[in-house]
GROMACS .gro file of C-alpha atoms in nm:
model
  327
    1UNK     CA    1  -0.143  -5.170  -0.649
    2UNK     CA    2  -0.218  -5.273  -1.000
    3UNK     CA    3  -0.379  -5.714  -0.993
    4UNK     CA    4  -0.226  -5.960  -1.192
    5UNK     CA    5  -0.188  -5.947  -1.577
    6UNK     CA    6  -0.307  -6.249  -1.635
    7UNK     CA    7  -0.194  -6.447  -1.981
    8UNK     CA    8  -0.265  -6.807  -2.153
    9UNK     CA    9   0.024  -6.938  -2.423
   10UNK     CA   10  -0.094  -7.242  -2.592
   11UNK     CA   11  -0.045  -7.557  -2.477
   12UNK     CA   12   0.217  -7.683  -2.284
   13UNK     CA   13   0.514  -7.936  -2.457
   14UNK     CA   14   0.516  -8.271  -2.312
   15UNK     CA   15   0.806  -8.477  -2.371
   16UNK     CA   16   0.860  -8.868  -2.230
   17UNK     CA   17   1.290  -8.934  -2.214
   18UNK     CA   18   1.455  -9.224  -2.035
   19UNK     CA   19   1.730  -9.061  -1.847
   20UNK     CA   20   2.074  -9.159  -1.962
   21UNK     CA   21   2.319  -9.296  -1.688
   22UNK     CA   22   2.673  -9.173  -1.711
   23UNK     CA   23   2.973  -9.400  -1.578
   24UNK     CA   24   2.904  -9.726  -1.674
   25UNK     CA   25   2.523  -9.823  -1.541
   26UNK     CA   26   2.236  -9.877  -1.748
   27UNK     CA   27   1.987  -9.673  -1.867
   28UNK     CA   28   1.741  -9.570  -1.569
   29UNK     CA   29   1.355  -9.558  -1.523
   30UNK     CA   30   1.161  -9.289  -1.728
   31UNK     CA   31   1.146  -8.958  -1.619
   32UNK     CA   32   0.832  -8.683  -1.737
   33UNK     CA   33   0.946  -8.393  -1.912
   34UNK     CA   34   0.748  -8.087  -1.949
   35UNK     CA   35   0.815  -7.774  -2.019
   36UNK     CA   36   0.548  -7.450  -1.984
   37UNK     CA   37   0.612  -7.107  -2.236
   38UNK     CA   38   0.604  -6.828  -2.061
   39UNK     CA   39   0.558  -6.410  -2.190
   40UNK     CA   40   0.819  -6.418  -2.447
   41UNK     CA   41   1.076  -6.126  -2.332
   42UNK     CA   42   1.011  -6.275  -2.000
   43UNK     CA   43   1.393  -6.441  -1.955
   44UNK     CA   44   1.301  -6.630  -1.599
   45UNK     CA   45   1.565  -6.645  -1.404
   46UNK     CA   46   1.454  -6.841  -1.077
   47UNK     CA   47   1.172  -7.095  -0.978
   48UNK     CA   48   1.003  -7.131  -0.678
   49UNK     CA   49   0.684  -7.393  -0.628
   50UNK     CA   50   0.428  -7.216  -0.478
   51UNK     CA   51   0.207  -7.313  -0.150
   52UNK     CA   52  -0.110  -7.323  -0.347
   53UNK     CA   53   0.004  -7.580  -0.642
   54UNK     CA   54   0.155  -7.282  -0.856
   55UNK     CA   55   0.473  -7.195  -0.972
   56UNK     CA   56   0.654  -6.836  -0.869
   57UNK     CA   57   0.900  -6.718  -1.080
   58UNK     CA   58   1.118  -6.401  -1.157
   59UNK     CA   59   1.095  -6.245  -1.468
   60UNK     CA   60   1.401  -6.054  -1.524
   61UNK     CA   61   1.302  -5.967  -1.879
   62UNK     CA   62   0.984  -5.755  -1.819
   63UNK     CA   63   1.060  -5.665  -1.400
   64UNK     CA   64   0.769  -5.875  -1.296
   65UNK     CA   65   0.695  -6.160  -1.068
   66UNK     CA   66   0.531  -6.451  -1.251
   67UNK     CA   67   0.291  -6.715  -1.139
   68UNK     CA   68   0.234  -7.044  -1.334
   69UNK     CA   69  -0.088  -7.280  -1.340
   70UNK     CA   70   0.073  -7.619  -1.422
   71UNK     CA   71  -0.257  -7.779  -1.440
   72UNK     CA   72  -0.346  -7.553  -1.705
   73UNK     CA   73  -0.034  -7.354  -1.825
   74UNK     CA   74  -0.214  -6.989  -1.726
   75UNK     CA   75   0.035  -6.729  -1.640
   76UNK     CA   76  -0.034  -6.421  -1.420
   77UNK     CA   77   0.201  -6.156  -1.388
   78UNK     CA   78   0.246  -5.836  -1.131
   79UNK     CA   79   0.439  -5.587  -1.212
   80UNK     CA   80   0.754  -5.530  -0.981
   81UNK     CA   81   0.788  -5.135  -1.047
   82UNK     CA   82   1.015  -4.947  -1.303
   83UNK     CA   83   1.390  -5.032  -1.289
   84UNK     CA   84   1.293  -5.371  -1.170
   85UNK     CA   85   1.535  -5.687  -1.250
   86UNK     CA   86   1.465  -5.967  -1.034
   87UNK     CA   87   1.677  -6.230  -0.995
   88UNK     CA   88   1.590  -6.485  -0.686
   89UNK     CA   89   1.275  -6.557  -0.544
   90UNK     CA   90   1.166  -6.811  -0.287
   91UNK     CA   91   0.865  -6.888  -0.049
   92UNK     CA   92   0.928  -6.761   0.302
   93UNK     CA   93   0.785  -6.876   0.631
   94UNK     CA   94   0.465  -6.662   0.559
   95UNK     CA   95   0.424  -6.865   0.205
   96UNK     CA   96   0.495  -6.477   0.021
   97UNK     CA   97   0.769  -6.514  -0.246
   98UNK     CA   98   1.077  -6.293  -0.167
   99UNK     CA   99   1.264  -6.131  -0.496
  100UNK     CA  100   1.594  -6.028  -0.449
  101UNK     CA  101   1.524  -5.728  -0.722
  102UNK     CA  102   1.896  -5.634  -0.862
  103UNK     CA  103   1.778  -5.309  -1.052
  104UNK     CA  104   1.520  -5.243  -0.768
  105UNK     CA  105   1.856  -5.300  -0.536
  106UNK     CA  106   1.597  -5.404  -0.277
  107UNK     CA  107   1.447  -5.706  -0.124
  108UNK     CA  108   1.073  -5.716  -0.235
  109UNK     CA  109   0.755  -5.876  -0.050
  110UNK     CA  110   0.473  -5.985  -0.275
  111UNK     CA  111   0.108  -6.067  -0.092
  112UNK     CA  112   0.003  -6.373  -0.292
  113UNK     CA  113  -0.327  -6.264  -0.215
  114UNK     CA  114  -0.336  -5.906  -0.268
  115UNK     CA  115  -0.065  -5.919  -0.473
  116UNK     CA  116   0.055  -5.599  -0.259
  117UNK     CA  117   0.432  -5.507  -0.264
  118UNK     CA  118   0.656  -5.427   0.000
  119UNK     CA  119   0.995  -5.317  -0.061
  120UNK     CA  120   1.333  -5.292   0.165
  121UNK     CA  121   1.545  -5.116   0.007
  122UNK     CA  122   1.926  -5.137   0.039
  123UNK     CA  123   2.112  -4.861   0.258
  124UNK     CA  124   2.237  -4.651   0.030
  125UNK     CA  125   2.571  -4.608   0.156
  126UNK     CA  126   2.598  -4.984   0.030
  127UNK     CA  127   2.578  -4.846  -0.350
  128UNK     CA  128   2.492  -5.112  -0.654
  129UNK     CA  129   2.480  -5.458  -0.481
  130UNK     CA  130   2.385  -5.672  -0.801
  131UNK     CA  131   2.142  -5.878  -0.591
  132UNK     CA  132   2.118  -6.291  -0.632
  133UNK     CA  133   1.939  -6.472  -0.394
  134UNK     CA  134   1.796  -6.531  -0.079
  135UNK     CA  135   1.714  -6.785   0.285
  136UNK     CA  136   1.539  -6.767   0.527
  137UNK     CA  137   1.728  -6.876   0.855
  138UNK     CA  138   1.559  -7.062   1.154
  139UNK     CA  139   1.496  -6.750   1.322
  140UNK     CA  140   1.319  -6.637   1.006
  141UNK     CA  141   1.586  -6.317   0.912
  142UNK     CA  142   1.657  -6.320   0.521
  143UNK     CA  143   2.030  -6.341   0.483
  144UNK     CA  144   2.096  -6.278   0.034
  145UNK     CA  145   2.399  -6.212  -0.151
  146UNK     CA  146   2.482  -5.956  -0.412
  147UNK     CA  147   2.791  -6.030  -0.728
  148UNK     CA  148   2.913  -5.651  -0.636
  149UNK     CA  149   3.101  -5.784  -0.336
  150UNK     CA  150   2.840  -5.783  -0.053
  151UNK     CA  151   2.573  -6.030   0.136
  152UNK     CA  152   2.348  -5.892   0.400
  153UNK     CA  153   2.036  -5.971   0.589
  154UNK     CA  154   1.732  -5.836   0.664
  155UNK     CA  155   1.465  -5.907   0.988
  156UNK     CA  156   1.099  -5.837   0.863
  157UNK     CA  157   1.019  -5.797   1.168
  158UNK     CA  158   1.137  -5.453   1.225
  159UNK     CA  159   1.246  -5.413   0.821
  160UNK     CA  160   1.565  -5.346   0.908
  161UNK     CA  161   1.850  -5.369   0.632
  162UNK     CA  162   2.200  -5.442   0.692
  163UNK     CA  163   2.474  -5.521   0.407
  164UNK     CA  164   2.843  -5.641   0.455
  165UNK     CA  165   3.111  -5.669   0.276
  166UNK     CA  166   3.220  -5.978   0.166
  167UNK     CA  167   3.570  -6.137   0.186
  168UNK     CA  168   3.753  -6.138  -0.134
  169UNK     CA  169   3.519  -5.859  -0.297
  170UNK     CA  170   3.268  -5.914  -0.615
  171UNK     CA  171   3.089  -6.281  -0.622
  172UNK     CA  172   2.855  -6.358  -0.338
  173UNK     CA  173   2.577  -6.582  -0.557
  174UNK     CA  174   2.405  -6.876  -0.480
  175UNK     CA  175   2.299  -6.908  -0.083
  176UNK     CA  176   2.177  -7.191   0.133
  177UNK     CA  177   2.093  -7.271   0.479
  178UNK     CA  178   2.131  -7.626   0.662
  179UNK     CA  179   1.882  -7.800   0.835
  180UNK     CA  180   2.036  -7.680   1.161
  181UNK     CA  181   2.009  -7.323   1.073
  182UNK     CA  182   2.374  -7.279   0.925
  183UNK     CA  183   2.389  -7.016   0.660
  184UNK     CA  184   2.642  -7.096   0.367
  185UNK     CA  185   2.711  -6.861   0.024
  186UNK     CA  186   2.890  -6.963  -0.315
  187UNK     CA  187   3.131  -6.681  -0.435
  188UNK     CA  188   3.152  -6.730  -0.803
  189UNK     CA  189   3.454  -6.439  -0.860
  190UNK     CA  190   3.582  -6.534  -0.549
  191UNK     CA  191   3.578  -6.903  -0.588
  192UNK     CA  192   3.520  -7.013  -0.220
  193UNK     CA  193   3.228  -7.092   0.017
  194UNK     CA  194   3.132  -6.889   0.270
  195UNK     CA  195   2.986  -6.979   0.648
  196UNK     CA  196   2.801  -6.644   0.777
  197UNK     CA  197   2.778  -6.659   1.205
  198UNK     CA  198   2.429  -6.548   1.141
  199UNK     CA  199   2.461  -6.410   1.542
  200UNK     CA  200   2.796  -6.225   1.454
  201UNK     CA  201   2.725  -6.162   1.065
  202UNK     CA  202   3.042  -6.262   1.010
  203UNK     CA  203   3.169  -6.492   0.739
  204UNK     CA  204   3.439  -6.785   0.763
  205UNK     CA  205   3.598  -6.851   0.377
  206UNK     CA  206   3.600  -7.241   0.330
  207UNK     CA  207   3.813  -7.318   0.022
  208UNK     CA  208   3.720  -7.597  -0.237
  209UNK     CA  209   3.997  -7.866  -0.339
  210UNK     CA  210   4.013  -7.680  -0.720
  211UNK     CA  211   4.143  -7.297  -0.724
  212UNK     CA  212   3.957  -7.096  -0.937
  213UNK     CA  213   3.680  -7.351  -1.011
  214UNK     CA  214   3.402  -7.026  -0.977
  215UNK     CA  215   3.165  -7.157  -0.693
  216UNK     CA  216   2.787  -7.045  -0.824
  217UNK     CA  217   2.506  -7.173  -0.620
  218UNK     CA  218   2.514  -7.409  -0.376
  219UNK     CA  219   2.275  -7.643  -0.122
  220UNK     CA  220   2.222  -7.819   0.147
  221UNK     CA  221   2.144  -8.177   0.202
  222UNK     CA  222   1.949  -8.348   0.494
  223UNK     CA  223   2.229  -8.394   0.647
  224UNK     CA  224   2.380  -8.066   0.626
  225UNK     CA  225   2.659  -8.130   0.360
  226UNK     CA  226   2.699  -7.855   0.132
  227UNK     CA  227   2.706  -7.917  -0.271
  228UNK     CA  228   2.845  -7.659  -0.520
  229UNK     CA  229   2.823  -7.620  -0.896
  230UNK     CA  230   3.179  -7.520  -0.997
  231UNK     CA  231   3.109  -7.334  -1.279
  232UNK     CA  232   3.472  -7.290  -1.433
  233UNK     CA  233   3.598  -7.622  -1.386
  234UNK     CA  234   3.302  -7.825  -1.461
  235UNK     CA  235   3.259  -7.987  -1.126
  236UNK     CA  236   3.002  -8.062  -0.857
  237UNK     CA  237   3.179  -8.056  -0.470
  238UNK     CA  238   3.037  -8.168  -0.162
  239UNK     CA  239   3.192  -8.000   0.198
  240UNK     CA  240   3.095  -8.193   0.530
  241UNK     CA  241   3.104  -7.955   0.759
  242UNK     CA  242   3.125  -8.240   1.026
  243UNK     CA  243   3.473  -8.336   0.867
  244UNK     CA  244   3.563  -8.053   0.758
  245UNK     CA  245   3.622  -8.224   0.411
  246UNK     CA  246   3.563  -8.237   0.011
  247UNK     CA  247   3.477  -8.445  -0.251
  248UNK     CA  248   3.446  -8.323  -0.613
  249UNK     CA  249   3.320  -8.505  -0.940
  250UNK     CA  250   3.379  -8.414  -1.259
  251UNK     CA  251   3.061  -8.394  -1.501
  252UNK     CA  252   3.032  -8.613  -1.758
  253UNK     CA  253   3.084  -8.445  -2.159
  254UNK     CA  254   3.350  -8.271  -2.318
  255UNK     CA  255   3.237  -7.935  -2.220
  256UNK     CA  256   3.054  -7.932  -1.908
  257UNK     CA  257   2.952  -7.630  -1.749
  258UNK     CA  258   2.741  -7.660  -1.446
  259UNK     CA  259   2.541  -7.344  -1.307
  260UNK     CA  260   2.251  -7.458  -1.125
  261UNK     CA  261   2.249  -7.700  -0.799
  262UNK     CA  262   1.934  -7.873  -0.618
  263UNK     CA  263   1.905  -8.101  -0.392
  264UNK     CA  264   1.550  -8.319  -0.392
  265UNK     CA  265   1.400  -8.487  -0.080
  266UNK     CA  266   1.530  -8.818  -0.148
  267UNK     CA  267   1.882  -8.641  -0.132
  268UNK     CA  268   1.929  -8.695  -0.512
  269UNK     CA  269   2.168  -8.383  -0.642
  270UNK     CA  270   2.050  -8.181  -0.964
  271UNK     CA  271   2.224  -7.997  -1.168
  272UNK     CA  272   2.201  -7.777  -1.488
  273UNK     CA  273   2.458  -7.796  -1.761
  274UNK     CA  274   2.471  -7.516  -2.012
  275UNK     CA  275   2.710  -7.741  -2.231
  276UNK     CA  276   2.496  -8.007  -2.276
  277UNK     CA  277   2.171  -7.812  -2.231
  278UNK     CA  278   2.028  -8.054  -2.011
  279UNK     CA  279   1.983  -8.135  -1.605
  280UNK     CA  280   2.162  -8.400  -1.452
  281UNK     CA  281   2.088  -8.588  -1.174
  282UNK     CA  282   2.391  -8.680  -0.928
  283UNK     CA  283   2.352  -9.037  -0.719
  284UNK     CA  284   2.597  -8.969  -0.407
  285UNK     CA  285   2.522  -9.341  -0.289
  286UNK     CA  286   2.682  -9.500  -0.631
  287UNK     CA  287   2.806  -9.164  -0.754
  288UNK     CA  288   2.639  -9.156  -1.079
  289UNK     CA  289   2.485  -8.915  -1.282
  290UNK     CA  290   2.183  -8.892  -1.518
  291UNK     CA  291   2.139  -8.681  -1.789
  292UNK     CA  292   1.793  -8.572  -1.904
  293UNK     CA  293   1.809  -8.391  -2.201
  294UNK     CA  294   1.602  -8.068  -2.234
  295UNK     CA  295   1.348  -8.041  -2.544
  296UNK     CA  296   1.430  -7.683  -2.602
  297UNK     CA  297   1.782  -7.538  -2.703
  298UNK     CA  298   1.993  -7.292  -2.562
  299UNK     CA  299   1.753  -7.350  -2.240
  300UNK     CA  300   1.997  -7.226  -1.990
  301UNK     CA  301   1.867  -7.312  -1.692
  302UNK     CA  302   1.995  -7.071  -1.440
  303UNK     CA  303   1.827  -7.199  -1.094
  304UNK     CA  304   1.671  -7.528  -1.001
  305UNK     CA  305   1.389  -7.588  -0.689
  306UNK     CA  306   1.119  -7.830  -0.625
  307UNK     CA  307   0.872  -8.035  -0.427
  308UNK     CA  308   0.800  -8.385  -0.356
  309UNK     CA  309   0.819  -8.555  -0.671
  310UNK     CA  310   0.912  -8.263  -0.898
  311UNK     CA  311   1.229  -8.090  -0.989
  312UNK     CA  312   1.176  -7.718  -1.170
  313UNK     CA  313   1.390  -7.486  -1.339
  314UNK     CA  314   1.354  -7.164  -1.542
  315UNK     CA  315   1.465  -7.210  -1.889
  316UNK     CA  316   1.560  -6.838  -1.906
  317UNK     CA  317   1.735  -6.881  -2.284
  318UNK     CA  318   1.361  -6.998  -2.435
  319UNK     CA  319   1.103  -6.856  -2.202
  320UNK     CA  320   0.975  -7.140  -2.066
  321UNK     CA  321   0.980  -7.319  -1.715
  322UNK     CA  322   1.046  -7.705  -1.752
  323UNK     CA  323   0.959  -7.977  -1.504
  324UNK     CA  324   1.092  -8.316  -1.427
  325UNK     CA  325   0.835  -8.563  -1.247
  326UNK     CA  326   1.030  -8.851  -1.095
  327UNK     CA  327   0.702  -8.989  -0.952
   0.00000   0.00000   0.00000
């Protein structure tokens, strides 16, 4: 297995902005702003902070798995093999990042020490699955979702694939899973959200308030709610599963158009918004948001993750990561 490709870009933009409050409150407490180039040609598409202080992230551009110094803005890259596209990746239970690898159309394991790759390949009676993303449910079996019309799940315990189809065909995207071990989806063509019976592998469709509002990612809060970026409509919704009820907010802007959906440890919701090409943050207690603008334009944030006292996204339109330190 070929080591890292290791690579240094200059130094890293650092940017100081006051987030501005949206819906009548004042303007709130500074927020850092930083944003780190990556390989240009890189386009990363998802973040995930790393167990040893690093950064993961998918490079869709060049089919390789990156790894970020934020102390010093170092890159490494490894490369994922040819065909590769990967779209999601996120730390497991073993601290590996997982890649859901859409031109692989496999699931791929990378050692972070050895930097050794395992694949699991989709069946192939399942044909093109357009992989997304990926969780980890408390039993530690990878449920992901793929935009051809499937999700699926895989034990690594025995390696075993399995793929199903999904109601309401193409769309399966975004994918969460509660703090109770609950397994939700976002179907952006199909514009619900889907709970998978991890035991049955069945899903239940749970329809938003808004038809057609395009459902794209979606998370869970401490408590188990469920928030959604509506992509078509320019909304955020919340279901509580408890209730069985929504809420939706509009965002703020003429053109909003919300892809990306986080939610930090204080319970704080973020959100990326290609139309004003910055990240907002969503306060459910007042129901507020803040808008942080981004330094770099079209940044296109496509996924949002973090860690105590940072929120990071992959600014796949400039190749660069960006964080926001709220500490």
């Amino acid at each position: 297995m070929r080591g890292w490709r290791a690579i240094t870009i200059g130094l890293a933009v650092v940017t100081i902005v006051a987030g501005t409050a949206v819906g009548g409150t004042r303007s709130t407490t500074a927020l850092s702003v930083r944003e780190y180039p990556v390989p240009a040609g890189s386009r990363p598409h998802d973040v995930a902070p790393a167990r040893d202080g690093g950064v993961w992230y998918t490079a869709q551009g060049s089919g390789e798995l990156g790894w970020l110094d934020p102390k010093t803005g170092r890159t490494r890259h490894v490369a994922l093999g040819n065909g590769s596209a990967p779209h999601g990746v996120i730390v497991g239970p073993d601290g590996a990042p997982w890649i859901t690898d859409g031109g692989l159309n496999a699931i791929v394991r990378v050692d972070p020490r050895s930097r050794r790759l395992r694949r699991f390949p989709l069946p192939a009676s399942s044909g093109y699955a357009n992989l997304n993303t990926a969780v980890f449910d408390r039993r530690g079996v990878l449920w992901f979702t793929g935009q051809s019309g499937i999700y699926g799940r895989l034990d690594p315990r025995v390696g075993k694939v399995r793929v199903f189809a999904a109601p309401r065909g193409e769309g399966p995207y975004g994918i969460t899973t509660t703090p109770s071990g609950v397994v939700y989806y976002a179907s952006l063509a199909g514009s619900y959200l889907g709970r998978v019976d991890v035991t049955r592998s069945t899903v239940r469709v749970l329809q938003p308030p808004t038809r057609n509002q395009g459902a794209r990612r979606a998370w869970s809060d401490s408590k188990g709610r469920i928030w959604v970026s509506e992509w078509n409509v320019g909304k955020v919704a919340v279901y509580n599963s408890s209730t069985g009820s929504w809420r939706e907010w509009r965002l703020p802007g003429a053109t909003p158009m919300p892809y990306a959906v986080y939610v930090d440890e204080t319970d704080e919701v973020w959100l990326s918004d290609f139309g004003a090409n910055a990240l907002l943050r969503f306060d459910p207690k007042t129901e507020r948001f803040t808008r942080i603008r981004l330094p770099s334009s079209p940044a296109n944030v496509r996924q949002i993750l973090g860690r105590r006292g940072e929120v990071w996204g992959a600014e796949s339109g400039v190749d660069k990561l960006v964080v926001v330190r709220t500490r």
